[in-house]
Coordinates of C-alpha atoms and ligand atoms in Angstrom, one line a residue:
X135 CA -0.3 0.7 -0.3
X136 CA 1.8 2.9 -0.8
X137 CA 1.9 6.4 1.3
X138 CA 0.8 10.0 1.7
X139 CA 4.7 10.3 1.0
X140 CA 5.6 7.5 -1.8
X141 CA 2.5 9.2 -3.8
X142 CA 3.8 12.0 -3.6
X143 CA 7.0 11.9 -3.8
X144 CA 5.8 9.5 -7.1
X145 CA 3.0 12.9 -8.5
X146 CA 6.2 15.0 -8.2
X147 CA 7.9 12.0 -9.7
X148 CA 5.7 13.0 -13.4
X149 CA 5.1 15.4 -12.8
X150 CA 9.5 16.0 -12.4
X151 CA 9.0 13.3 -16.3
X152 CA 5.8 16.0 -17.8
X153 CA 7.8 18.2 -17.4
X154 CA 10.6 17.3 -19.0
X155 CA 9.7 16.0 -22.1
X156 CA 8.1 19.5 -22.9
X157 CA 11.6 21.4 -21.8
X158 CA 13.2 18.4 -23.9
X159 CA 10.8 19.0 -26.8
X160 CA 11.6 22.9 -26.9
X161 CA 15.4 22.2 -26.7
X162 CA 14.8 20.2 -29.9
X163 CA 13.5 23.0 -31.7
X164 CA 16.0 25.0 -31.2
X165 CA 18.7 23.3 -31.6
X166 CA 21.4 25.3 -34.6
X167 CA 19.8 24.5 -38.2
X168 CA 22.3 26.8 -39.8
X169 CA 24.8 24.9 -41.8
X170 CA 28.2 25.7 -40.8
X171 CA 31.5 26.4 -42.6
X172 CA 32.1 23.6 -44.8
X173 CA 36.0 23.3 -43.6
X174 CA 35.3 21.0 -41.1
X175 CA 37.6 22.6 -38.1
X176 CA 36.2 23.9 -35.5
X177 CA 34.4 21.0 -34.3
X178 CA 34.6 22.1 -30.6
X179 CA 35.8 25.6 -29.9
X180 CA 39.8 27.2 -30.2
X181 CA 42.3 26.9 -28.3
X182 CA 45.3 29.1 -28.1
X183 CA 47.6 32.0 -26.6
X184 CA 47.0 35.4 -29.3
X185 CA 49.2 38.0 -29.2
X186 CA 46.7 41.3 -28.2
X187 CA 45.7 41.3 -25.4
X188 CA 49.8 41.0 -23.7
X189 CA 51.9 42.2 -26.2
X190 CA 49.8 45.2 -28.4
X191 CA 51.6 46.7 -31.2
X192 CA 54.9 46.7 -29.0
X193 CA 57.7 47.1 -32.2
X194 CA 60.4 48.6 -30.1
X195 CA 62.3 45.8 -30.5
X196 CA 65.5 48.0 -29.3
X197 CA 64.1 49.4 -26.6
X198 CA 61.4 46.5 -25.2
X199 CA 63.6 42.8 -27.0
X200 CA 62.0 40.5 -24.9
X201 CA 58.2 42.1 -25.3
X202 CA 58.6 43.4 -28.0
X203 CA 56.5 40.7 -31.7
X204 CA 59.4 39.5 -33.0
X205 CA 59.8 36.1 -34.1
X206 CA 61.8 35.3 -31.4
X207 CA 58.5 36.1 -29.1
X208 CA 56.5 33.3 -31.1
X209 CA 59.4 31.6 -30.7
X210 CA 60.2 31.1 -27.4
X211 CA 55.9 30.9 -26.7
X212 CA 55.8 27.7 -29.2
X213 CA 58.5 26.9 -26.4
X214 CA 56.6 27.0 -23.6
X215 CA 53.3 26.1 -25.1
X216 CA 54.7 22.2 -25.3
X217 CA 57.2 22.2 -22.3
X218 CA 54.9 23.3 -20.1
X219 CA 51.6 21.8 -20.3
X220 CA 49.8 23.6 -22.5
X221 CA 49.8 21.3 -25.3
X222 CA 48.7 18.7 -23.5
X223 CA 45.5 20.7 -22.1
X224 CA 44.8 21.8 -26.2
X225 CA 46.4 24.9 -26.4
X226 CA 47.4 24.4 -29.7
X227 CA 47.0 27.8 -31.4
X228 CA 50.7 29.7 -31.6
X229 CA 48.4 32.5 -33.1
X230 CA 50.5 36.7 -34.6
X231 CA 48.2 39.6 -33.9
X232 CA 48.8 43.0 -36.1
X233 CA 51.9 43.8 -36.3
X234 CA 53.8 41.7 -38.0
X235 CA 53.9 43.3 -41.7
X236 CA 56.7 45.0 -42.7
X237 CA 55.1 48.9 -43.8
X238 CA 54.9 47.9 -47.5
X239 CA 54.1 44.4 -50.4
X240 CA 56.7 42.5 -52.7
X241 CA 56.9 43.4 -55.8
X242 CA 55.0 41.0 -56.7
X243 CA 52.2 42.0 -54.3
X244 CA 52.5 39.7 -51.0
X245 CA 52.4 41.0 -47.6
X246 CA 55.5 41.0 -46.0
X247 CA 57.2 40.2 -42.9
X248 CA 59.0 42.8 -40.8
X249 CA 62.4 42.3 -41.5
X250 CA 64.0 43.1 -38.8
X251 CA 61.9 41.8 -36.2
X252 CA 61.3 38.7 -38.4
X253 CA 64.3 37.6 -39.9
X254 CA 63.7 34.3 -40.4
X255 CA 60.2 34.7 -42.2
X256 CA 57.4 33.5 -42.1
X257 CA 57.2 30.4 -43.4
X258 CA 60.9 29.3 -40.9
X259 CA 59.0 30.5 -37.4
X260 CA 55.9 28.4 -39.0
X261 CA 57.7 25.3 -39.3
X262 CA 59.2 25.5 -35.9
X263 CA 55.2 26.1 -34.4
X264 CA 55.1 23.0 -36.4
X265 CA 57.9 20.5 -35.1
X266 CA 56.4 21.3 -31.4
X267 CA 53.2 19.4 -33.0
X268 CA 52.0 23.6 -32.4
X269 CA 49.9 25.0 -34.7
X270 CA 50.0 29.0 -36.8
X271 CA 48.1 31.7 -36.5
X272 CA 48.0 35.4 -38.3
X273 CA 46.2 39.0 -38.7
X274 CA 45.1 40.4 -41.6
X275 CA 42.4 42.6 -42.6
X276 CA 39.3 42.8 -44.8
X277 CA 40.0 47.3 -45.7
X278 CA 42.1 48.8 -46.1
X279 CA 44.5 49.0 -43.9
X280 CA 45.0 46.7 -41.1
X281 CA 44.0 48.4 -37.2
X282 CA 46.8 49.4 -36.4
X283 CA 47.7 51.5 -39.9
X284 CA 50.1 47.9 -42.0
X285 CA 49.1 46.9 -45.5
X286 CA 45.3 45.8 -45.7
X287 CA 44.2 42.9 -48.0
X288 CA 41.7 44.3 -49.6
X289 CA 41.7 43.6 -53.3
X290 CA 44.4 41.8 -52.8
X291 CA 42.3 38.2 -50.7
X292 CA 43.2 35.9 -53.0
X293 CA 46.9 36.4 -53.1
X294 CA 46.7 36.9 -49.4
X295 CA 44.9 33.5 -48.7
X296 CA 48.1 32.0 -51.4
X297 CA 50.9 33.6 -49.4
X298 CA 48.6 32.0 -46.3
X299 CA 48.9 28.9 -47.4
X300 CA 52.6 28.9 -49.2
X301 CA 53.9 29.2 -45.5
X302 CA 51.9 26.6 -43.4
X303 CA 49.7 29.7 -42.2
X304 CA 46.8 27.4 -39.8
X305 CA 44.3 30.1 -38.4
X306 CA 43.9 33.7 -39.7
X307 CA 42.2 36.7 -37.5
X308 CA 40.3 38.9 -39.8
X309 CA 40.3 41.9 -38.6
X310 CA 37.7 44.4 -40.7
X311 CA 38.9 48.0 -40.1
X312 CA 39.6 50.1 -43.1
X313 CA 37.0 48.8 -45.1
X314 CA 34.5 51.8 -46.6
X315 CA 31.3 50.4 -46.7
X316 CA 29.0 47.9 -45.2
X317 CA 29.3 45.9 -48.6
X318 CA 32.5 45.5 -49.5
X319 CA 33.4 44.8 -45.4
X320 CA 29.8 41.5 -45.6
X321 CA 31.9 40.8 -49.2
X322 CA 35.3 40.8 -48.1
X323 CA 34.6 38.4 -45.2
X324 CA 33.0 36.3 -48.1
X325 CA 35.3 36.4 -49.9
X326 CA 38.7 35.5 -48.1
X327 CA 37.0 33.1 -47.0
X328 CA 36.5 31.1 -50.1
X329 CA 40.5 32.5 -50.8
X330 CA 41.3 30.1 -47.1
X331 CA 39.2 26.9 -48.6
X332 CA 40.5 27.0 -52.3
X333 CA 43.7 26.2 -50.9
X334 CA 43.4 23.6 -50.3
X335 CA 45.4 23.8 -47.1
X336 CA 42.9 23.4 -43.5
X337 CA 42.7 27.3 -42.1
X338 CA 40.4 28.2 -39.7
X339 CA 38.9 30.8 -40.4
X340 CA 38.4 33.9 -37.4
X341 CA 36.4 36.9 -38.1
X342 CA 35.5 40.5 -36.9
X343 CA 32.8 40.2 -39.0
X344 CA 28.9 40.6 -36.3
X345 CA 31.0 43.3 -34.7
X346 CA 31.5 46.2 -37.6
X347 CA 28.6 45.4 -38.4
X348 CA 26.9 46.0 -35.5
X349 CA 27.4 49.1 -35.4
X350 CA 25.2 49.8 -39.2
X351 CA 22.6 46.4 -38.9
X352 CA 22.0 43.8 -37.2
X353 CA 24.0 41.2 -38.5
X354 CA 22.7 37.5 -40.0
X355 CA 23.4 34.9 -38.1
X356 CA 22.8 31.9 -40.6
X357 CA 25.2 34.2 -43.4
X358 CA 28.4 34.6 -40.8
X359 CA 28.2 30.9 -39.8
X360 CA 28.6 29.6 -43.4
X361 CA 31.8 31.7 -43.7
X362 CA 33.2 32.1 -40.9
X363 CA 35.0 29.1 -38.2
X364 CA 34.2 32.1 -34.9
X365 CA 33.8 35.1 -34.8
X366 CA 34.0 38.6 -32.7
X367 CA 31.0 40.4 -31.8
X368 CA 31.7 42.2 -29.2
X369 CA 34.0 45.6 -28.1
X370 CA 37.6 45.1 -26.9
X371 CA 39.0 42.6 -23.5
X372 CA 40.5 44.6 -21.4
X373 CA 42.1 43.5 -18.4
X374 CA 40.2 44.1 -16.0
X375 CA 36.8 43.2 -15.0
X376 CA 35.4 45.7 -15.8
X377 CA 35.6 44.9 -20.0
X378 CA 35.0 41.0 -18.7
X379 CA 31.4 42.5 -16.8
X380 CA 31.2 43.7 -20.1
X381 CA 32.0 41.1 -22.1
X382 CA 29.0 39.1 -20.2
X383 CA 26.1 42.0 -20.5
X384 CA 26.8 42.4 -24.9
X385 CA 26.1 38.4 -23.9
X386 CA 23.0 38.2 -22.2
X387 CA 21.4 41.2 -24.5
X388 CA 22.7 39.5 -27.1
X389 CA 21.5 35.5 -25.7
X390 CA 18.5 34.4 -28.1
X391 CA 19.9 35.4 -31.0
X392 CA 23.8 34.6 -30.8
X393 CA 23.7 31.5 -28.7
X394 CA 21.1 28.8 -31.5
X395 CA 24.2 29.7 -33.7
X396 CA 27.0 28.5 -32.0
X397 CA 28.5 25.4 -32.7
X398 CA 30.7 22.3 -34.2
X399 CA 32.5 24.2 -36.8
X400 CA 31.1 27.6 -35.7
X401 CA 31.6 30.2 -32.3
X402 CA 31.2 32.9 -30.4
X403 CA 34.5 34.7 -29.8
X404 CA 34.2 37.4 -26.6
X405 CA 37.6 36.9 -27.5
X406 CA 40.8 36.6 -25.2
X407 CA 41.5 35.3 -21.9
X408 CA 43.9 37.8 -20.2
X409 CA 43.6 35.2 -16.9
X410 CA 47.9 35.5 -15.5
X411 CA 48.2 39.2 -16.2
X412 CA 47.4 42.4 -13.8
X413 CA 43.9 43.8 -14.1
X414 CA 41.4 40.6 -13.1
X415 CA 42.1 39.7 -8.3
X416 CA 41.8 35.8 -8.1
X417 CA 37.6 35.5 -8.4
X418 CA 37.2 37.9 -11.2
X419 CA 39.5 34.9 -13.3
X420 CA 37.9 32.2 -11.7
X421 CA 34.6 34.0 -13.0
X422 CA 36.1 34.5 -17.3
X423 CA 37.2 31.0 -16.8
X424 CA 34.4 29.9 -16.1
X425 CA 32.0 31.4 -17.7
X426 CA 34.2 31.3 -20.9
X427 CA 33.7 27.7 -20.5
X428 CA 29.5 28.3 -20.0
X429 CA 29.9 30.7 -23.9
X430 CA 32.0 27.5 -25.4
X431 CA 34.3 30.5 -26.0
X432 CA 38.1 30.2 -28.5
X433 CA 39.7 29.8 -25.7
X434 CA 42.8 32.6 -26.7
X435 CA 45.3 33.5 -24.2
X436 CA 47.1 36.3 -24.2
X437 CA 48.8 36.4 -21.0
X438 CA 53.0 35.5 -20.3
X439 CA 53.5 32.0 -20.2
X440 CA 57.2 32.6 -19.6
X441 CA 56.4 35.0 -16.7
X442 CA 52.7 33.6 -15.0
X443 CA 51.8 31.8 -11.7
X444 CA 51.5 29.1 -10.7
X445 CA 47.5 29.4 -9.6
X446 CA 47.3 30.6 -13.1
X447 CA 48.2 28.2 -14.8
X448 CA 46.8 25.7 -12.4
X449 CA 43.2 27.6 -13.5
X450 CA 44.5 27.6 -17.1
X451 CA 44.9 24.7 -17.5
X452 CA 42.1 22.9 -15.5
X453 CA 40.8 19.7 -17.8
X454 CA 37.5 19.5 -15.7
X455 CA 36.9 23.4 -16.7
X456 CA 38.3 23.1 -20.4
X457 CA 35.9 19.4 -20.8
X458 CA 33.1 21.5 -20.5
X459 CA 34.8 24.1 -22.9
X460 CA 35.1 21.9 -25.3
X461 CA 32.6 19.3 -24.6
X462 CA 31.3 17.5 -28.3
X463 CA 27.8 18.4 -28.3
X464 CA 29.4 21.8 -29.4
X465 CA 26.0 23.9 -27.1
X466 CA 27.0 27.9 -26.2
X467 CA 25.6 27.8 -22.9
X468 CA 23.6 30.8 -21.2
X469 CA 22.2 33.4 -18.4
X470 CA 19.5 31.9 -16.9
X471 CA 17.8 33.8 -13.5
X472 CA 19.4 37.1 -12.9
X473 CA 18.7 37.9 -8.8
X474 CA 19.5 39.6 -6.3
X475 CA 23.7 40.4 -7.9
X476 CA 23.4 37.0 -8.6
X477 CA 23.2 35.1 -12.4
X478 CA 22.8 31.7 -13.0
X479 CA 24.2 30.4 -16.3
X480 CA 23.6 26.8 -18.0
X481 CA 25.0 24.6 -20.9
X482 CA 23.8 21.3 -21.5
X483 CA 26.9 18.7 -22.2
X484 CA 26.9 15.7 -23.5
X485 CA 25.7 12.2 -22.0
X486 CA 22.4 14.8 -20.8
X487 CA 25.7 16.7 -18.1
X488 CA 25.0 19.7 -17.5
X489 CA 27.7 22.5 -16.0
X490 CA 25.5 25.6 -14.0
X491 CA 27.2 28.7 -12.6
X492 CA 27.1 31.2 -10.2
X493 CA 28.1 34.3 -10.4
X494 CA 28.0 37.4 -7.5
X495 CA 28.4 40.4 -9.3
X496 CA 27.7 42.3 -5.4
X497 CA 30.7 44.0 -5.8
X498 CA 30.5 45.4 -1.5
X499 CA 31.0 43.1 1.3
X500 CA 32.1 39.7 1.7
X501 CA 30.8 36.2 0.3
X502 CA 27.5 35.0 -0.3
X503 CA 25.8 32.5 0.8
X504 CA 22.6 31.5 -2.5
X505 CA 20.5 28.5 -2.5
X506 CA 18.6 27.0 -5.6
X507 CA 16.0 24.6 -5.7
X508 CA 17.9 22.1 -8.0
X509 CA 14.4 21.4 -10.3
X510 CA 15.2 24.2 -11.2
X511 CA 18.6 23.4 -13.3
X512 CA 19.0 21.9 -17.5
X513 CA 15.4 22.8 -18.3
X514 CA 14.3 21.4 -15.8
X515 CA 16.2 17.8 -16.2
X516 CA 20.2 18.2 -15.1
X517 CA 18.9 16.6 -12.1
X518 CA 15.0 14.5 -12.8
X519 CA 15.2 12.9 -10.8
X520 CA 18.3 12.5 -9.5
X521 CA 22.1 13.6 -9.5
X522 CA 25.7 13.9 -8.8
X523 CA 26.7 17.6 -8.3
X524 CA 31.2 18.4 -8.0
X525 CA 32.5 21.8 -8.1
X526 CA 34.3 22.4 -10.3
X527 CA 35.5 25.7 -8.7
X528 CA 37.0 27.8 -7.1
X529 CA 38.3 24.5 -5.6
X530 CA 37.5 20.8 -6.7
X531 CA 35.2 19.0 -4.7
X532 CA 31.7 16.5 -4.6
X533 CA 29.0 17.2 -3.2
X534 CA 27.4 14.1 -3.8
X535 CA 23.9 13.2 -5.4
X536 CA 21.3 15.0 -5.6
X537 CA 17.2 14.4 -5.4
X538 CA 15.0 16.6 -7.9
X539 CA 13.6 18.3 -4.9
X540 CA 15.9 19.1 -3.4
X541 CA 17.9 22.9 -2.8
X542 CA 21.7 23.1 -3.3
X543 CA 23.4 26.3 -0.5
X544 CA 26.6 27.7 -2.5
X545 CA 28.4 30.4 -0.3
X546 CA 30.8 32.3 -3.9
X547 CA 33.2 35.5 -3.0
X548 CA 31.8 38.8 -5.6
X549 CA 33.4 38.4 -8.4
X550 CA 33.7 35.3 -7.9
X551 CA 32.2 32.1 -9.3
X552 CA 31.3 28.4 -8.7
X553 CA 30.9 27.1 -11.3
X554 CA 29.2 22.8 -11.4
X555 CA 29.0 19.9 -13.2
X556 CA 26.1 17.4 -13.0
X557 CA 25.0 14.2 -13.9
X558 CA 23.2 11.3 -14.4
X559 CA 22.4 10.2 -11.3
X560 CA 20.7 7.1 -12.2
Ligands
GLA214 C1 41.2 45.2 -33.4 C2 41.2 44.4 -33.2 C3 41.9 43.5 -31.8 C4 43.4 43.3 -32.4 C5 43.8 44.9 -32.6 C6 45.2 44.4 -33.8 O1 40.7 45.9 -32.4 O2 39.9 43.7 -32.5 O3 41.4 41.7 -31.4 O4 43.5 42.4 -33.5 O5 42.4 45.3 -34.1 O6 45.1 45.9 -33.9

């Protein structure tokens, strides 16, 4: 005979299953329908290192030989990526940003590296990078000049694509400065995508197309996804909490538009990881790492791997967090709710698992506790009928078994994040 409690539990379970079915239907309905750029690349978000945020356009090798944009910097970073565990956890692409070029093209119209700062040229650098088991990324611009004023690719898309392929380049970051019309911008991004494909070399295509379109009109993400492997939507990241917050705020304000379009082969790019630099506290670095994992963002670090704290290194090399970022289901997470200066984000993972991040955005006071009913997580599915929860950040800790009706209590530092992984228990 059923007791009243048993009946209640069974009714709650039945309700759980009905709700779960509705959410599943909604969820499937929301699957990205858009075709991805058909180059077989970036099936999970690109991981690597990109010089811009940390080293910018420092061309003064006389006075700053260790931090100017030169082959020496890239040779050293390549060496460290291969020997200090970076490559082993997935950071594969070593990427050059702006300011690598000589001020003029060569006599045949080809881009050339600055001969003083890159005496061996890009091909030799690429060979070295490949010998370390890594891949090389380079930078160019769809318009008449790069953002820092070096030669742009407008009118040279085919030549430049061929030059990069000949050099053995594996990724192109294509910027959008100095483009005189919105038509040139769109046509240029498409033209370069096709030109890269025609070279026959596998080259990841990283765009800034939507970022430069937004001020004029709303980007067509379905189209962008057909041409780019990832695309920047918003302003450049800086080494500050304000910058990280503004990126998260932009993302949540636009999530209905940008989340459904992300998936294997094409990703939203909220810009570089600045962990290991000067501007973020420990908690803020944790927030960046956790949220970039939830957002299925390319993980392109911009820091000095020659001088990085053990703490920052451990965070950037955290395999559990990287596994969330690289989850093969390839669905971008989103903000589920905001209340009382807390944000809850969640991301569906393969094998019916979920990642959940809880952020304490309050910048006054100490750690605050936040309690959430697990029923509300994972569209009603994550803990239905029960789940095992592991806290991954700020420290890894097994939290144990949770039933559908239970609550989870956490303590979160100001500007910090608690990142959880929820797995099916039964
Ligand atoms: C733009 C891009 C940055 C960087 C610089 C280089 O601002 O958004 O990521 O590439 O140009 O000049």
